[in-house]
Coordinates of C-alpha atoms in Angstrom, one line a residue:
Chain M
M1 CA 134.6 128.1 144.3
I2 CA 130.7 128.8 144.7
Q3 CA 129.5 132.1 144.9
L4 CA 126.4 133.5 145.1
K5 CA 125.3 137.3 144.4
N6 CA 121.2 138.8 145.4
I7 CA 119.8 135.4 144.6
E8 CA 116.6 135.5 143.9
K9 CA 113.9 133.4 143.7
V10 CA 109.8 133.6 142.8
Y11 CA 107.7 131.7 141.6
R12 CA 104.3 133.3 140.3
T13 CA 101.0 132.1 138.7
A14 CA 98.3 134.5 137.6
T15 CA 96.9 135.3 141.3
I16 CA 99.6 134.3 144.0
E17 CA 102.9 136.0 143.4
T18 CA 105.8 133.0 146.8
V19 CA 109.0 134.4 147.3
A20 CA 111.2 131.7 147.2
L21 CA 114.8 133.1 148.1
N22 CA 115.1 136.5 149.1
K23 CA 118.5 137.8 148.1
V24 CA 120.8 135.1 149.6
N25 CA 124.4 135.8 149.4
L26 CA 126.6 133.0 149.6
D27 CA 130.6 132.2 149.1
I28 CA 132.0 128.2 149.8
E29 CA 135.1 127.7 149.2
K30 CA 137.1 125.2 147.7
G31 CA 137.0 122.0 149.9
E32 CA 134.5 123.2 151.8
F33 CA 131.8 121.3 153.6
V34 CA 128.5 123.2 154.0
S35 CA 125.0 122.3 155.3
I36 CA 122.2 124.4 154.0
M37 CA 119.2 123.9 157.4
G38 CA 115.8 125.5 158.0
P39 CA 112.0 123.8 158.1
S40 CA 110.2 122.8 155.2
G41 CA 109.1 124.9 152.3
C42 CA 112.0 127.4 153.7
G43 CA 114.1 127.2 150.2
K44 CA 116.5 125.1 150.9
S45 CA 116.0 122.5 147.8
T46 CA 115.5 125.5 145.7
L47 CA 118.6 127.2 146.7
L48 CA 120.7 123.6 145.6
N49 CA 118.3 123.5 142.0
I50 CA 119.6 127.0 141.8
I51 CA 123.5 126.5 142.8
G52 CA 123.0 122.9 140.0
L53 CA 122.3 124.6 137.6
L54 CA 119.4 122.6 137.4
D55 CA 117.0 125.9 138.5
E56 CA 117.9 129.1 137.1
P57 CA 117.5 132.0 139.9
S58 CA 114.7 136.0 139.3
K59 CA 117.3 137.9 139.9
G60 CA 120.7 137.3 140.8
Q61 CA 124.0 135.5 139.7
V62 CA 125.7 132.3 140.4
E63 CA 129.4 131.8 139.6
I64 CA 131.4 128.7 140.4
D65 CA 134.7 128.0 139.5
G66 CA 134.9 131.9 138.3
K67 CA 133.1 131.0 136.1
Q68 CA 129.8 132.8 135.4
T69 CA 127.1 131.0 134.7
N70 CA 123.9 133.2 133.9
G71 CA 123.2 132.7 130.3
L72 CA 125.0 129.8 129.9
S73 CA 122.9 127.5 127.1
D74 CA 121.4 124.2 127.3
A75 CA 123.4 122.6 126.1
Q76 CA 127.0 124.8 128.7
L77 CA 124.5 124.3 131.9
A78 CA 124.7 120.0 130.5
S79 CA 128.6 120.4 130.0
F80 CA 128.8 122.0 133.4
R81 CA 126.6 119.7 136.0
N82 CA 128.5 117.2 134.1
Q83 CA 131.8 117.9 134.6
T84 CA 131.8 120.6 137.5
L85 CA 128.5 118.4 140.1
G86 CA 128.1 115.4 141.8
F87 CA 124.2 115.1 142.3
I88 CA 122.9 113.3 145.9
F89 CA 118.9 112.5 146.2
Q90 CA 117.4 111.7 149.6
S91 CA 115.2 109.5 147.9
F92 CA 118.4 108.4 145.6
H93 CA 116.6 108.5 142.3
L94 CA 118.3 105.3 141.1
I95 CA 116.9 103.3 137.7
N96 CA 115.5 100.3 138.8
D97 CA 115.8 98.5 135.9
L98 CA 119.8 98.8 135.7
P99 CA 122.5 97.0 137.8
V100 CA 123.7 99.0 139.7
L101 CA 127.1 99.8 137.5
D102 CA 125.0 100.9 135.2
N103 CA 123.7 103.7 137.3
V104 CA 127.0 104.7 138.5
E105 CA 127.8 104.8 134.2
L106 CA 125.3 106.9 133.9
P107 CA 126.5 110.7 134.3
L108 CA 129.8 109.2 132.0
L109 CA 127.3 108.2 129.1
Y110 CA 126.6 112.2 128.8
R111 CA 130.3 112.1 128.5
N112 CA 133.0 110.9 125.5
V113 CA 134.2 107.7 127.5
S114 CA 134.7 104.5 125.9
S115 CA 132.4 101.5 127.0
A116 CA 135.6 100.1 128.9
E117 CA 136.2 103.0 130.6
R118 CA 133.1 103.8 132.2
R119 CA 133.1 99.9 133.7
R120 CA 136.6 101.1 135.5
L121 CA 136.2 103.9 136.5
A122 CA 132.5 102.9 137.8
S123 CA 133.6 99.9 139.4
E124 CA 136.2 102.2 141.3
A125 CA 133.7 104.7 142.4
L126 CA 132.0 101.5 143.7
E127 CA 135.1 100.6 145.5
K128 CA 134.8 103.8 147.5
V129 CA 132.2 103.3 148.6
G130 CA 132.4 100.7 149.9
L131 CA 130.3 97.8 147.5
S132 CA 131.8 96.9 144.7
N133 CA 130.5 93.3 145.4
R134 CA 126.7 94.7 144.7
M135 CA 128.3 95.0 141.0
K136 CA 125.4 93.3 139.6
H137 CA 123.0 93.8 141.8
Y138 CA 119.7 95.5 140.9
P139 CA 118.8 98.5 143.2
N140 CA 115.8 96.7 144.3
Q141 CA 117.7 94.3 145.1
L142 CA 119.1 97.2 148.2
S143 CA 118.6 98.3 151.2
G144 CA 118.2 102.4 151.4
G145 CA 122.1 102.4 152.7
Q146 CA 123.1 100.0 150.1
K147 CA 120.9 102.2 147.5
Q148 CA 122.3 106.0 148.8
R149 CA 125.9 105.3 148.8
V150 CA 125.2 103.7 145.1
A151 CA 123.8 106.7 144.6
I152 CA 127.3 108.8 146.2
A153 CA 129.1 107.0 143.7
R154 CA 127.6 107.7 140.9
A155 CA 127.5 111.4 142.8
I156 CA 131.1 111.0 142.2
V157 CA 132.3 108.8 139.3
G158 CA 132.8 111.8 137.2
Q159 CA 135.3 113.0 140.3
P160 CA 133.6 116.8 140.3
E161 CA 134.1 119.8 142.4
I162 CA 131.3 120.3 143.6
I163 CA 129.3 117.2 145.3
L164 CA 125.5 118.0 146.0
A165 CA 122.9 116.5 148.2
D166 CA 120.4 117.3 149.1
E167 CA 119.2 115.7 152.1
P168 CA 121.0 112.5 152.0
T169 CA 120.2 110.8 155.1
G170 CA 116.4 111.8 155.3
N171 CA 115.4 108.3 154.2
L172 CA 117.9 106.5 156.0
D173 CA 117.4 105.5 159.6
S174 CA 120.3 107.2 162.0
N175 CA 122.9 104.4 161.6
M176 CA 122.9 104.7 157.9
G177 CA 122.3 108.1 158.2
N178 CA 125.7 107.7 159.6
E179 CA 127.6 105.2 157.4
I180 CA 126.9 108.0 154.4
M181 CA 127.4 110.9 156.4
D182 CA 131.0 109.0 156.6
I183 CA 131.3 108.3 153.4
L184 CA 130.7 111.8 152.6
L185 CA 133.0 113.5 154.8
T186 CA 135.8 110.8 153.7
L187 CA 134.9 112.6 150.3
N188 CA 135.5 116.2 151.8
Q189 CA 138.7 115.4 153.5
R190 CA 140.8 112.6 151.0
D191 CA 139.6 113.7 147.6
K192 CA 138.9 117.3 148.3
A193 CA 135.7 117.4 147.3
T194 CA 133.1 120.6 148.4
I195 CA 129.8 119.8 149.4
V196 CA 126.8 121.2 150.1
M197 CA 124.1 119.4 152.0
V198 CA 121.0 120.0 152.4
T199 CA 119.8 118.3 156.1
H200 CA 116.9 118.3 158.8
D201 CA 119.4 116.4 160.7
E202 CA 121.1 119.2 163.2
N203 CA 123.3 116.5 164.4
M204 CA 125.0 115.8 161.0
A205 CA 125.3 119.8 160.5
K206 CA 126.8 120.4 162.7
R207 CA 129.7 118.0 161.4
T208 CA 129.8 119.5 158.9
H209 CA 132.8 122.5 158.1
R210 CA 129.9 125.5 158.5
L211 CA 126.1 125.4 158.3
I212 CA 124.3 127.9 156.7
R213 CA 119.9 128.5 158.0
L214 CA 117.6 129.6 155.7
F215 CA 114.5 130.6 157.4
D216 CA 111.1 132.5 154.6
G217 CA 114.1 132.4 151.5
S218 CA 116.4 134.8 153.6
Q219 CA 119.8 133.5 154.6
V220 CA 119.3 134.7 158.7
S221 CA 123.3 132.6 160.2
Chain D
M1 CA 124.6 104.4 124.2
I2 CA 123.3 101.9 122.3
K3 CA 123.4 99.7 124.4
H4 CA 122.5 101.3 127.2
L5 CA 119.5 102.0 125.6
F6 CA 119.2 97.8 123.8
K7 CA 119.9 97.8 127.8
L8 CA 117.1 99.4 129.7
I9 CA 114.5 98.3 126.9
W10 CA 115.5 94.3 127.2
K11 CA 115.0 95.1 131.1
R12 CA 111.6 96.5 130.2
R13 CA 110.4 93.9 127.7
K14 CA 107.5 93.2 129.2
S15 CA 105.9 96.2 129.9
N16 CA 107.1 97.4 126.3
S17 CA 105.7 93.8 124.7
L18 CA 102.9 95.6 124.0
M19 CA 103.8 98.3 121.7
M20 CA 106.8 94.7 120.2
T21 CA 103.2 92.7 120.1
E22 CA 101.5 96.1 118.1
I23 CA 105.1 96.9 115.5
F24 CA 105.3 93.1 114.6
F25 CA 101.9 92.7 113.3
S26 CA 101.9 96.0 111.8
F27 CA 105.2 95.2 110.0
L28 CA 103.6 92.3 109.0
I29 CA 101.2 93.5 106.9
L30 CA 103.5 96.8 105.4
F31 CA 106.0 93.7 104.5
A32 CA 102.4 92.2 102.6
V33 CA 101.5 95.9 101.1
C34 CA 104.8 96.4 99.9
S35 CA 105.8 92.8 98.2
L36 CA 102.5 93.7 96.4
G37 CA 103.1 97.0 95.7
V38 CA 106.6 96.4 94.3
Y39 CA 105.4 93.1 93.1
N40 CA 102.7 95.2 90.7
F41 CA 104.7 97.8 90.6
Q42 CA 107.9 95.5 88.8
N43 CA 105.6 94.1 86.4
Y44 CA 103.5 97.5 85.6
M45 CA 107.4 99.2 84.5
T46 CA 108.0 96.5 82.4
P47 CA 106.9 97.1 78.9
A48 CA 103.3 95.6 77.6
G49 CA 104.4 95.1 74.2
L50 CA 102.3 95.9 72.8
E51 CA 99.6 98.8 72.2
T52 CA 95.7 99.0 72.8
N53 CA 95.4 103.1 71.7
N54 CA 92.8 102.2 69.3
V55 CA 92.7 98.6 68.9
W56 CA 89.0 97.3 69.3
V57 CA 88.4 93.9 69.2
A58 CA 85.3 92.6 67.3
F59 CA 83.5 89.8 69.3
I60 CA 81.4 88.2 65.9
N61 CA 79.2 84.8 66.2
F62 CA 78.3 83.7 62.7
N63 CA 75.8 81.3 64.2
T64 CA 76.9 78.8 61.9
A65 CA 78.3 75.3 63.1
N66 CA 79.7 74.0 59.0
D67 CA 83.4 75.2 59.5
T68 CA 83.7 75.2 55.5
A69 CA 80.4 78.3 55.8
K70 CA 82.8 80.3 58.3
V71 CA 85.3 80.3 56.6
Q72 CA 83.6 81.9 53.1
Y73 CA 82.1 84.2 56.0
K74 CA 85.0 84.8 58.1
E75 CA 86.1 86.0 54.1
L76 CA 83.8 88.4 53.5
V77 CA 84.2 90.6 56.7
S78 CA 88.0 90.2 56.1
Q79 CA 87.2 91.8 52.5
Q80 CA 84.0 94.5 54.2
L81 CA 87.0 95.5 56.5
K82 CA 89.1 96.2 53.7
Q83 CA 87.2 99.1 52.2
Y84 CA 87.3 101.0 55.2
P85 CA 89.5 103.7 55.4
E86 CA 90.0 104.2 58.8
V87 CA 90.7 99.8 59.8
E88 CA 94.3 100.2 59.2
S89 CA 94.8 96.4 60.1
F90 CA 92.8 93.3 61.8
S91 CA 93.1 89.6 62.1
Y92 CA 91.4 87.2 64.0
T93 CA 92.4 85.2 66.9
S94 CA 91.5 81.9 69.1
S95 CA 88.9 84.6 72.0
N96 CA 91.7 85.0 74.8
A97 CA 92.3 87.7 72.1
P98 CA 94.5 90.8 74.5
F99 CA 92.2 92.2 77.8
T100 CA 89.1 89.3 77.3
F101 CA 88.5 87.1 80.3
S102 CA 89.0 84.0 78.1
T103 CA 92.6 81.9 78.7
M104 CA 93.6 78.7 76.6
S105 CA 97.3 77.3 77.6
N106 CA 98.6 74.4 76.8
S107 CA 101.8 72.3 77.8
V108 CA 104.7 72.7 74.8
A109 CA 107.8 69.8 75.1
Y110 CA 111.2 70.2 74.1
N111 CA 114.1 67.5 74.9
K112 CA 112.0 65.9 77.5
K113 CA 111.3 69.1 78.9
K114 CA 107.5 70.6 79.4
V115 CA 106.6 73.7 80.2
S116 CA 102.7 75.7 80.2
S117 CA 102.1 78.4 78.4
D118 CA 99.4 80.4 77.1
V119 CA 98.5 80.0 73.6
I120 CA 96.6 82.0 70.5
T121 CA 96.4 81.5 67.5
V122 CA 96.4 84.7 64.8
E123 CA 96.8 85.6 61.5
P124 CA 99.9 87.1 59.5
D125 CA 98.4 91.2 60.5
F126 CA 98.7 90.1 64.9
P127 CA 101.9 92.1 65.3
K128 CA 100.9 94.6 62.8
A129 CA 97.1 95.3 64.6
M130 CA 98.9 95.4 67.7
S131 CA 102.0 97.6 67.2
M132 CA 104.3 94.4 68.8
T133 CA 107.7 94.2 67.2
I134 CA 110.1 91.2 66.9
A135 CA 113.1 91.1 68.9
Q136 CA 114.6 87.6 67.0
G137 CA 113.9 86.6 63.6
R138 CA 110.4 87.2 62.4
W139 CA 107.1 86.5 62.0
F140 CA 104.9 83.7 60.3
T141 CA 103.4 84.4 56.9
K142 CA 101.2 82.5 55.1
A143 CA 103.8 81.1 53.5
D144 CA 104.7 79.6 56.6
M145 CA 101.7 77.6 57.1
A146 CA 102.5 75.2 54.1
G147 CA 105.7 73.6 55.0
N148 CA 106.4 70.3 57.7
F149 CA 106.4 72.3 61.2
V150 CA 103.7 74.6 62.3
P151 CA 105.8 77.9 62.5
V152 CA 105.1 80.0 65.6
V153 CA 106.7 82.9 67.8
I154 CA 106.8 82.6 70.9
T155 CA 107.6 84.9 74.1
K156 CA 111.1 85.7 75.8
H157 CA 109.7 83.7 78.2
L158 CA 109.0 80.9 76.9
A159 CA 111.9 80.9 75.0
K160 CA 114.3 80.6 78.4
D161 CA 112.3 78.2 79.7
L162 CA 112.1 75.7 76.9
F163 CA 115.3 76.3 75.6
G164 CA 117.6 77.9 78.1
T165 CA 120.8 80.0 76.6
E166 CA 120.4 78.4 73.4
D167 CA 118.6 80.3 70.0
A168 CA 115.3 80.0 69.5
V169 CA 115.3 80.7 66.7
G170 CA 114.7 77.8 64.0
K171 CA 113.7 75.3 67.1
I172 CA 111.3 72.4 66.2
F173 CA 109.2 71.0 69.6
G174 CA 106.6 69.5 69.5
D175 CA 103.0 69.1 71.5
G176 CA 103.1 68.1 75.6
E177 CA 100.4 66.4 75.5
E178 CA 100.2 64.5 71.8
A179 CA 104.2 65.2 71.0
A180 CA 103.8 61.5 69.1
K181 CA 101.1 62.6 67.4
S182 CA 100.1 66.5 66.7
K183 CA 102.4 68.2 64.1
K184 CA 105.6 69.7 65.6
M185 CA 106.0 72.9 65.1
K186 CA 108.8 75.5 64.8
V187 CA 110.0 78.9 66.2
V188 CA 110.9 81.3 63.7
G189 CA 110.5 83.6 65.8
V190 CA 110.4 85.6 69.4
V191 CA 108.4 88.5 71.1
D192 CA 110.5 90.0 74.2
Y193 CA 108.0 90.9 76.7
Y194 CA 103.5 90.4 75.6
K195 CA 101.1 91.4 79.0
H196 CA 97.5 90.0 77.1
K197 CA 96.0 90.3 80.4
S198 CA 96.7 93.0 82.4
D199 CA 99.4 95.9 83.2
F200 CA 100.2 94.8 86.1
Q201 CA 100.5 90.5 84.6
E202 CA 104.0 88.9 84.9
L203 CA 105.9 88.0 81.9
D204 CA 104.6 84.5 81.2
N205 CA 105.0 81.9 78.3
S206 CA 102.4 82.6 76.0
L207 CA 102.5 81.1 72.0
F208 CA 101.4 82.5 68.8
R209 CA 100.3 79.8 66.2
P210 CA 98.4 79.9 62.7
S211 CA 95.0 80.9 63.0
E212 CA 92.1 78.9 63.3
K213 CA 89.0 77.6 60.8
W214 CA 86.7 78.8 64.2
D215 CA 88.6 81.4 65.5
D216 CA 85.7 84.1 64.9
T217 CA 87.1 87.3 67.3
M218 CA 88.8 90.1 65.9
V219 CA 91.2 92.9 67.0
L220 CA 91.7 95.8 64.5
K221 CA 93.4 98.7 64.3
V222 CA 92.3 101.9 63.8
K223 CA 93.5 105.6 62.0
P224 CA 93.5 107.7 65.4
G225 CA 90.5 109.5 65.6
S226 CA 88.2 107.3 64.4
G227 CA 85.0 106.4 67.1
A228 CA 81.9 105.6 68.5
E229 CA 80.4 106.3 64.9
V230 CA 82.9 104.4 62.8
E231 CA 82.3 101.4 64.8
A232 CA 78.6 101.7 64.3
K233 CA 78.9 101.8 60.6
I234 CA 81.8 98.9 61.1
V235 CA 78.6 96.6 63.1
R236 CA 76.0 98.0 60.8
E237 CA 77.4 96.5 57.8
L238 CA 79.5 94.0 59.0
A239 CA 75.4 92.8 60.2
R240 CA 73.6 93.0 57.0
L241 CA 76.5 91.0 55.4
G242 CA 74.6 87.6 57.5
K243 CA 71.3 88.0 58.9
D244 CA 72.4 85.7 62.2
W245 CA 75.3 87.7 62.9
T246 CA 75.8 88.8 66.6
I247 CA 78.8 91.5 66.2
E248 CA 80.3 93.4 69.8
I249 CA 83.1 95.7 69.2
Q250 CA 85.5 96.9 72.1
Q251 CA 87.3 99.2 72.8
M252 CA 90.9 97.8 74.0
D253 CA 92.1 100.1 76.6
G254 CA 88.7 99.8 78.0
M255 CA 89.1 96.4 78.6
K256 CA 92.6 96.6 79.4
S257 CA 91.3 99.2 82.5
N258 CA 88.7 96.9 83.8
R259 CA 91.5 94.6 83.1
N260 CA 93.8 96.3 85.3
N261 CA 90.7 96.9 87.7
L262 CA 91.0 93.6 88.9
V263 CA 94.1 93.8 90.5
L264 CA 94.6 97.1 91.6
V265 CA 91.0 97.1 93.0
P266 CA 92.2 94.9 95.9
V267 CA 95.0 96.4 96.7
I268 CA 93.3 99.8 96.9
I269 CA 91.3 97.6 99.8
L270 CA 94.5 96.7 101.3
L271 CA 96.2 99.5 101.0
I272 CA 92.7 101.1 102.7
I273 CA 92.6 98.6 105.6
C274 CA 96.5 98.4 106.5
G275 CA 95.9 102.9 106.5
F276 CA 93.6 102.2 109.2
L277 CA 95.9 99.5 111.1
V278 CA 98.8 101.2 111.1
F279 CA 97.0 104.4 112.1
N280 CA 95.2 103.0 115.4
V281 CA 99.2 101.4 115.6
A282 CA 100.9 104.8 115.4
L283 CA 97.4 106.5 118.0
G284 CA 98.7 103.5 120.6
M285 CA 102.2 104.1 120.7
F286 CA 101.8 108.1 120.7
G287 CA 99.1 107.2 123.8
V288 CA 102.2 104.7 125.9
L289 CA 104.8 106.9 125.2
F290 CA 102.7 109.8 126.8
Q291 CA 102.0 107.1 129.5
T292 CA 106.0 105.6 129.3
I293 CA 107.7 109.3 129.3
N294 CA 104.9 110.6 132.4
R295 CA 106.1 107.4 134.6
R296 CA 109.5 108.1 133.9
K297 CA 109.8 111.7 134.5
Q298 CA 112.3 111.7 137.6
E299 CA 114.1 109.3 135.6
I300 CA 114.4 112.6 132.7
G301 CA 115.0 114.8 136.2
V302 CA 118.2 112.3 136.9
R303 CA 119.4 112.3 133.6
R304 CA 119.7 116.3 132.8
A305 CA 120.9 116.4 136.5
M306 CA 123.5 113.6 135.2
G307 CA 125.0 116.1 132.4
A308 CA 122.0 115.4 129.7
T309 CA 120.9 118.1 127.2
K310 CA 117.5 118.5 126.2
G311 CA 118.0 117.3 123.1
A312 CA 120.1 114.2 124.6
I313 CA 116.5 113.2 126.0
L314 CA 115.3 113.8 123.2
W315 CA 117.1 111.2 121.2
H316 CA 117.5 109.2 124.1
F317 CA 113.5 108.3 124.1
I318 CA 113.3 108.3 119.6
G319 CA 116.6 106.0 119.9
E320 CA 115.1 103.9 122.9
T321 CA 111.4 104.1 120.9
A322 CA 113.1 102.5 118.5
V323 CA 114.8 100.3 120.1
I324 CA 111.5 98.4 120.7
A325 CA 110.8 99.1 116.6
T326 CA 113.3 97.3 116.8
F327 CA 112.8 94.3 119.1
G328 CA 109.4 94.0 117.2
L329 CA 111.0 94.2 113.9
I330 CA 113.6 91.4 114.1
L331 CA 110.8 88.9 115.4
G332 CA 109.5 90.2 112.1
L333 CA 111.8 89.9 110.2
F334 CA 112.2 86.6 111.2
F335 CA 108.8 85.4 109.9
A336 CA 109.1 87.3 106.1
V337 CA 112.4 86.4 105.8
Q338 CA 111.3 83.1 105.3
F339 CA 108.7 83.3 101.9
P340 CA 112.1 84.5 99.7
L341 CA 113.8 81.6 101.3
L342 CA 110.6 79.1 100.5
N343 CA 109.8 81.2 97.3
V344 CA 106.5 81.4 98.4
F345 CA 104.0 82.0 95.9
D346 CA 106.0 81.3 93.4
I347 CA 107.8 85.2 93.8
E348 CA 110.9 86.4 92.7
A349 CA 113.1 86.9 96.1
S350 CA 113.5 91.1 95.3
V351 CA 110.4 91.5 95.8
Y352 CA 109.9 90.2 98.9
L353 CA 113.2 91.5 99.9
I354 CA 112.4 95.3 98.9
G355 CA 108.9 94.5 101.0
M356 CA 110.6 94.0 104.1
L357 CA 113.4 96.9 103.4
L358 CA 110.6 99.3 102.7
A359 CA 108.5 97.8 106.2
V360 CA 111.3 98.3 107.8
I361 CA 111.7 101.9 106.5
F362 CA 107.9 102.7 106.9
I363 CA 107.9 101.4 110.3
Y364 CA 111.4 103.8 111.6
V365 CA 109.4 106.7 110.5
L366 CA 106.3 105.8 111.9
V367 CA 108.2 104.9 115.0
G368 CA 110.2 108.1 114.7
I369 CA 107.0 110.6 113.7
C370 CA 105.1 109.0 116.8
A371 CA 107.9 109.2 119.2
F372 CA 109.5 113.1 118.3
Y373 CA 105.9 115.2 120.0
P374 CA 105.9 113.0 122.7
S375 CA 109.7 112.8 123.3
R376 CA 109.9 116.2 122.7
Q377 CA 108.1 116.7 125.9
A378 CA 110.2 114.8 128.5
S379 CA 112.5 117.2 126.8
V380 CA 111.8 120.1 128.3
L381 CA 110.6 118.9 131.3
Q382 CA 111.8 120.6 134.2
P383 CA 114.6 119.1 136.2
A384 CA 114.2 120.5 139.5
V385 CA 110.4 120.3 139.3
V386 CA 110.6 116.4 138.1
L387 CA 113.2 115.5 140.5
H388 CA 110.8 116.9 143.9
E389 CA 107.1 115.4 141.7
E390 CA 105.6 112.6 144.4

């Protein structure tokens, strides 16, 4: 499903060259739930951004669902993100001025989907995460766990094959973290979604199919 | 997407209120300037109905209170002017000759309908001197003056005001103030246009009647190329006819230009003030948009992650600014629309409507220009970077 070949990411300034990722090779199968762990600054988020086509590798190739992504245009990349990928962020990144339902609809705004269809799909997604009673609430009226559930609903509303979660439980207490993890596991088991999750939490990582460890930009296990 | 933008801006209406207020006031100022511009332009495009090229105005003061002597002096001047080959035609007129600062108006009445009109007393050669053409009927002649009615020529505007759709030629009407006492007037001709105050004058009511004995202003049509030398010669030679006479000649082109400036100068001053205000508003908008985009970098990152292209981000922010402008414009239009509804300043509704349309277009263009660069900056933000900014 996801293939990374010799991925390198180097950040260069006039005086310093920082290697964020060094020859990372990764194969993630369809329906797999993979966690990525490592100390801060080891390149976890950079790797996730590259998989999510939000960043380009300095070297190497990214292949998703059999499609080579190097050299795709901005519009092609955007379409790919919109159709194939769903994102969940540590700090939720919800738009506070929009009600929950509108936040969940966001990915569908960039597709040719009618307003009624958007409503329907967003309602369904919210039902899946158990928030159908909070559709008209605004994000600042929700708890951290609820916000993350909204973010998950937003990630799955377009029925993407891959969900990328960047420390989805990082801002939550252990109970809420477990709730979110349960939802992700359900999505993986019931909907067969491929999930790549960056985490600092060993317990959460243990619940996934496979753990990838990074250290100083290199894959160590 | 439009609904999404409206929802976002409506929710953020408090933080966008400054920009909406700026747009509201800018629109009102632009509406005023555009309406004024349209009004003057429409008037300017209307034919003047007279020619000022090679037309001079002579202001003659015979310095006598004796009307009989005055009539003789006027005849003397006429005889003298006929001797100049450079003078093609001439006519005595009342002091409110075209483009002078003098006005003379009176009310006229027909079938209990009373309207006000400029009254100009002229000689039969006046249309020749002013290159005026008659649209209906004819100009009055000396023979008409012996009749029971005062022969008059009126403008189409007065004909419409007084007689509506009826044919004006042949109509007999009276003086509005003393209808019973003064001699009735009979329309012998109608002219389409007579713009005698400036090129920007609205068409109005004018009535030409035969010259009176005290009229000592004169319009002269001279041959092309007749310059200052001819003017000086005429003044010198006419002054020799009567020792107490004072004569001053002015070129009608110059007089018209002075009258035009009276309209143009305030418009230009208003335009400069308006330009300055709009420039300040544009700078303000530019700054606010940059600040807004800086504050919303993470939202931009999220939108990019969710599938927005660079172009979609660019148009999103231009669209948001256009929506803010729309809210400001709705408020502005509410006030602006009162002008045609209440017929303020007695100006045609179309002038206000075109003014509104131009102001709306100008605001959207201004907003588009101001929003483009900050929106473009937003569109090129790296989602991977902005999503991890604190």
